[in-house]
Amino acid sequence: MGLWAVSWMMLWLFCLLPSARAQTKIPLETVKSWADAFGGELYSIVTKYSGSLLLQKKYKDVEPTLKIKEVDGLELVKKFSEQMESMLRRKVEAVERLVEAAEDADLNHEYNSSLEFDYYNSLLVNDKDENDNYVELGDEFILEPNEHFNNLLVNTTYSDIQLPTNVYNKDPDILNGVYMSEALNPIFVDNFERDPTLTWQYFGSSTGFFRLYPGIKWLPDENGVISFDCRNRGWYIQAATSPKDIVIIVDVSGSMKGLRMTIAKHTIITILDTLGENDFVNIIAYNDYVHFIEPCFKGILVQADRDNREHFKQLVDELQAKGVGTVNKALTESFKILREFRDAGQGGLCNQAIMLITDGAVEDYEAVFEKYNWPDRKVRVFTYLIGREVTFAPNVKWIACNNKGYYTQISTLADVQENVMEYLHVLSRPMVINHDHDIIWTEAYMDSALPQSEELFASQAQSLLLMTTVAMPVFSKKNETRSHGILLGVVGSDVPLRELLKLAPRYKLGVHGYAFLNTNNGYILSHPDLRPLYKEGKKLKPKPNYNSVDLSEVEWEDQDEILRSAMINGETGYLSMDVKVPVDKGKRVLFLTNDYFFTDISGTPFSLGVVLSRGHGEYILLGNTSVEEGLHDLLQPDLSLANEWIYCITDIDPDHRKLSQLEAVIRFLTGEEPDLECDEELVQEVLFDAVVTAPMEAYWTTLALNMSVESEAGVEMAFLGTRAGLMRSALYVGSEKISNRKFLTRKDKESIFTMDHFPLWYRRAAEHPPGSFIYSIVSEEDSEGGGLPKVVTVSTAVAVSVDGKMGIAAAVGVQIKLDLLQRKFWMAMQQPNDSDCSALDGACPLSCQDDILNCFLIDNNGFILVSKRPAETGKFFGAVDGSVMTQLLNMGMFRRVTMYDYQAMCKVPYHHHSGARPLLSPIYAFLAAVKWLISDFLIFLLEFNMSSFWHSDNLADAKAVFHHSHKHKKHDTLQPCDTEYPVFVYEPAIKETNGLIECGDCQKMFVAQQITSSNLLLLVTDATCDCSVFPPVLLDVKEVKLVLNSLAHNASVKCERMRSQKLRRRPDTCHAFHPEENAQDCGGAAEVSVSPMLLLLPLGLLLQ
């Protein structure tokens, strides 16, 4: 082909290409002048109305009198730990006094089978019959609201008795136990008088009654059932037994079909519910062959944490009966696992047991015991004979009695709870005979069934709703029953974690610092980033796994788990980490270098960590002023103090409880209340800040009186906060005209000082250059009433320097209406028609109102404050213009930061199982409904512990064994998951940029310019070029899942993760055996007195 032909072809191809339309040219100088003009105007308004320059001057004036002290983090954490240890020791002493009183009372009490005795039954107190007489066991019981007990109606003079529905309230064992435990009443009262910080004190009896102080009126659930049984609470089980390695063996041969299989499953579930984080478990099912119900756990034991227990429950639910049962192989496999774990120093390293659940045993199994368990009998064997058949009872009982175990027969669902609990009493024998009163501390839990739990959830920081229990076992000291090792019950007392954290005062930890606690298993006890609640519709509920959140899931930057390992091992030390701290519900991020200081809390399984952020976070400001001068300024009406901080202790003396912290401080300083105990260092800093900030009141008042400039209408409020938790505010409009009424109130926890954190406007300003302002818009989903955002919060930090050290003394700001910002923006974004355009390269005169331009004001995280289209306000810019956001990311003006949330809740898609079957026959549908009503519904009432006060973990589970019929009420349920999400961050070193974007048939120009003294950017883009070929850049949250090449590989990696054991510290004590133990006390026929309601349960199961 000749040169001429090639030239023609190229020309022809060129003609086929679409010609790129000339883009709108935006002059850079124009955009810069707009940004400067708008920035100047904005700076003038916010400095004037906030008074920031005056406040900076006032703090500058007092710099010569200020001292800046560097905080010694290690010294601080040790001091806090000692105070916490002392406080917890007082709780232990209270429990010890109760144990001593209970054991002495039992020693002096002679059992009387015909005892008649009236007591205060918490369900019946104050109830009257139709003749207006008090019902039996329901005498008059004075109840009064008490702030110390969350305003519940209580009686602080007496305790009263709670009994589960399935325990007869006049059973001789109950009457004798209640009569004997009356001796605890004066001790409860005396304990509370000695230590007014004590909350609930109680005695849980092994017979099933629960004595609670202060006494309350216990309300049944809406179905009239009280399912709370103190004996299956975590504190009771932990105190009654040492750590356990358990293998559950269940017979799934054909003879176990129907009701027997249902009872067996319920028995396994009940056993699982008696296990905790210090225990290890596995489940083997057997018929013709042996199989681990979770194949991944073959040959090992796994920690009985909540996730593993729930996983086992789901698998148990799917078990089916078929084939012929041969127990020998299952027993052999169980003994091997337990021996291997024992020899390898794994598992609980204490009690080991096999739970055999069967409807009969006919083989010759003696050889198995001879080979693996005799003569030492290191593994106890507990047997549960399922069904009414007694033919095999001698065999099954022989297995238990010859292996230091216990035998029970379970013929109805109502028998399960009582019979499973027997194994705990056997395991407690060595400890009881030895009279070892071990002190146990539980993991964190929540009083989620309190009458006003909704109100509590809303009013307090989530992480401070939790509590721990200290508990000790109570034994019979009678010589004649010594070898039987009789456990009378467990005594306990609750310790709210907020009481512990009061001993780590917020003001000593800097703007971003915090204290946190974790357990010997690595779980969080308290942490400001712990979020135990989630929202389902409009209701706040505890997450299913709220009390098993691992430290590594909150401090996730600790990739190698150095911090976690050191704290679990109870070490004292220090660690530094660069961290990304999510704020504003994950929409923004602070980049900090944090110093972690940690130590153990002696006498407990807990460790304490204190975090200080590097730089200003490790300095504390010390000012000085006279009480007279400070007191005068404290009395100004615009001043308030952080009510969650402890300036003075007001919650012990009833006369002080009505005082706000400010009132308490004033009474302390004036000498009106000499009994008040106050933090003198904090009070001194409050006085100093009150004096320094006092001129602000007059300044703001003068401005408000002279505010007539129409152009500045829209400035609504000025406010300031100091490092001592002091706040001042002033309104520039009538209170009825305020756009954001929640701001600076308890309804907007992010805007005030709390026990957990400084206000968000303070924290963000502290990480911005002093003198520069942070503008923050409420995002569309968080705005009041759900409409478009209406206000912008503006704040700046006030820094002081002494001897080269810089500290943040305060933050000050204004809240302005968004339309004021918008008015100023549009006024600045235009050139007059008579502009000199000769020197400009591009369109001139130009205005942001022109159709050819789109102008945006965005913040340093990419959220829009001003746009031509009001509906875009508060949205992320990348969702509006993906092309420009992509280019800004490519140019480095913004960067994407990946964040993780290991406490998220994700939707589980709804899957309907076999929807066709009920349609086959109306009779089938009717029978199914009747079956559900009689069996599942009643069992659900009994198993689902809605009215529980203590350890109401199962509240969130909503997963009793028999849940087939009611588990699909909602199409989307939420379950715990791990997520990752992006946060976009502006790089302030890049002040301006511009570029051209190729958009197919046109080029789109954009110019970005920083607004001085702010965190804002002006973005001007070409509106004529359609760049929709670029996808939007979204703030999508993604669930973190293993994405692997093959399903088999995926399964193996998942299995590896499930099998892996995180580092944990075992409890210090173990009581596995005692030579004086009476092993012949090994059970017999089950004798359980039950209520008529419970007797209905088996009837429903006949329909299965």
PDB file of N, CA and C in Angstrom, residues 1 49 102 145 202 269 379 481 542 573 675 685 714 716 826 839 849 900 908 985:
ATOM      1  N   MET A   1       0.852  -1.193   0.000  1.00  0.00           N
ATOM      2  CA  MET A   1       0.000   0.000   0.000  1.00  0.00           C
ATOM      3  C   MET A   1       0.893   1.251   0.000  1.00  0.00           C
ATOM      4  N   TYR A  49     -17.901  36.302  66.644  1.00  0.00           N
ATOM      5  CA  TYR A  49     -19.014  35.816  67.456  1.00  0.00           C
ATOM      6  C   TYR A  49     -18.608  34.707  68.439  1.00  0.00           C
ATOM      7  N   ALA A 102     -23.976 -16.885 106.530  1.00  0.00           N
ATOM      8  CA  ALA A 102     -24.814 -17.962 105.972  1.00  0.00           C
ATOM      9  C   ALA A 102     -24.352 -19.322 106.495  1.00  0.00           C
ATOM     10  N   PRO A 145     -38.643   4.625  95.618  1.00  0.00           N
ATOM     11  CA  PRO A 145     -37.648   4.806  94.547  1.00  0.00           C
ATOM     12  C   PRO A 145     -36.296   5.202  95.152  1.00  0.00           C
ATOM     13  N   TYR A 202     -26.792 -10.551  97.157  1.00  0.00           N
ATOM     14  CA  TYR A 202     -27.754 -11.648  97.046  1.00  0.00           C
ATOM     15  C   TYR A 202     -27.154 -12.990  97.432  1.00  0.00           C
ATOM     16  N   ILE A 269     -28.156 -28.657  75.338  1.00  0.00           N
ATOM     17  CA  ILE A 269     -28.224 -27.187  75.361  1.00  0.00           C
ATOM     18  C   ILE A 269     -28.063 -26.677  76.799  1.00  0.00           C
ATOM     19  N   VAL A 379     -11.098 -38.754  85.172  1.00  0.00           N
ATOM     20  CA  VAL A 379     -12.242 -38.220  84.405  1.00  0.00           C
ATOM     21  C   VAL A 379     -13.529 -38.702  85.067  1.00  0.00           C
ATOM     22  N   THR A 481     -22.073 -34.221 107.463  1.00  0.00           N
ATOM     23  CA  THR A 481     -22.261 -34.214 106.000  1.00  0.00           C
ATOM     24  C   THR A 481     -20.981 -33.803 105.264  1.00  0.00           C
ATOM     25  N   PRO A 542     -29.204  -5.432  73.576  1.00  0.00           N
ATOM     26  CA  PRO A 542     -27.821  -5.912  73.706  1.00  0.00           C
ATOM     27  C   PRO A 542     -27.460  -6.809  72.526  1.00  0.00           C
ATOM     28  N   GLY A 573       3.585  -2.569  82.085  1.00  0.00           N
ATOM     29  CA  GLY A 573       4.491  -2.099  81.036  1.00  0.00           C
ATOM     30  C   GLY A 573       3.915  -0.975  80.202  1.00  0.00           C
ATOM     31  N   ASP A 675     -19.091  18.011 104.753  1.00  0.00           N
ATOM     32  CA  ASP A 675     -18.951  16.558 104.605  1.00  0.00           C
ATOM     33  C   ASP A 675     -18.638  16.139 103.177  1.00  0.00           C
ATOM     34  N   GLU A 685      -8.575  23.588  89.246  1.00  0.00           N
ATOM     35  CA  GLU A 685      -8.483  23.898  87.813  1.00  0.00           C
ATOM     36  C   GLU A 685      -9.781  24.517  87.296  1.00  0.00           C
ATOM     37  N   GLY A 714     -28.215  34.550  61.665  1.00  0.00           N
ATOM     38  CA  GLY A 714     -27.923  33.129  61.433  1.00  0.00           C
ATOM     39  C   GLY A 714     -26.876  32.609  62.398  1.00  0.00           C
ATOM     40  N   GLU A 716     -26.232  31.596  65.860  1.00  0.00           N
ATOM     41  CA  GLU A 716     -27.229  31.247  66.872  1.00  0.00           C
ATOM     42  C   GLU A 716     -26.662  31.136  68.284  1.00  0.00           C
ATOM     43  N   TRP A 826     -22.454  32.209  48.192  1.00  0.00           N
ATOM     44  CA  TRP A 826     -22.910  32.633  46.853  1.00  0.00           C
ATOM     45  C   TRP A 826     -22.569  34.097  46.579  1.00  0.00           C
ATOM     46  N   ALA A 839      -6.663  40.071  31.770  1.00  0.00           N
ATOM     47  CA  ALA A 839      -5.514  39.256  32.207  1.00  0.00           C
ATOM     48  C   ALA A 839      -5.917  37.816  32.520  1.00  0.00           C
ATOM     49  N   GLN A 849     -23.272  30.947  40.024  1.00  0.00           N
ATOM     50  CA  GLN A 849     -24.685  30.750  39.687  1.00  0.00           C
ATOM     51  C   GLN A 849     -24.864  30.423  38.209  1.00  0.00           C
ATOM     52  N   TYR A 900     -11.814  -0.563  60.121  1.00  0.00           N
ATOM     53  CA  TYR A 900     -12.465  -1.847  60.415  1.00  0.00           C
ATOM     54  C   TYR A 900     -13.373  -1.717  61.632  1.00  0.00           C
ATOM     55  N   VAL A 908     -28.917 -10.685  57.950  1.00  0.00           N
ATOM     56  CA  VAL A 908     -28.873 -12.064  57.453  1.00  0.00           C
ATOM     57  C   VAL A 908     -30.060 -12.222  56.522  1.00  0.00           C
ATOM     58  N   VAL A 985      -9.792  11.447  53.533  1.00  0.00           N
ATOM     59  CA  VAL A 985      -9.132  12.480  54.325  1.00  0.00           C
ATOM     60  C   VAL A 985      -8.361  13.426  53.407  1.00  0.00           C
TER      61      VAL A 985
END
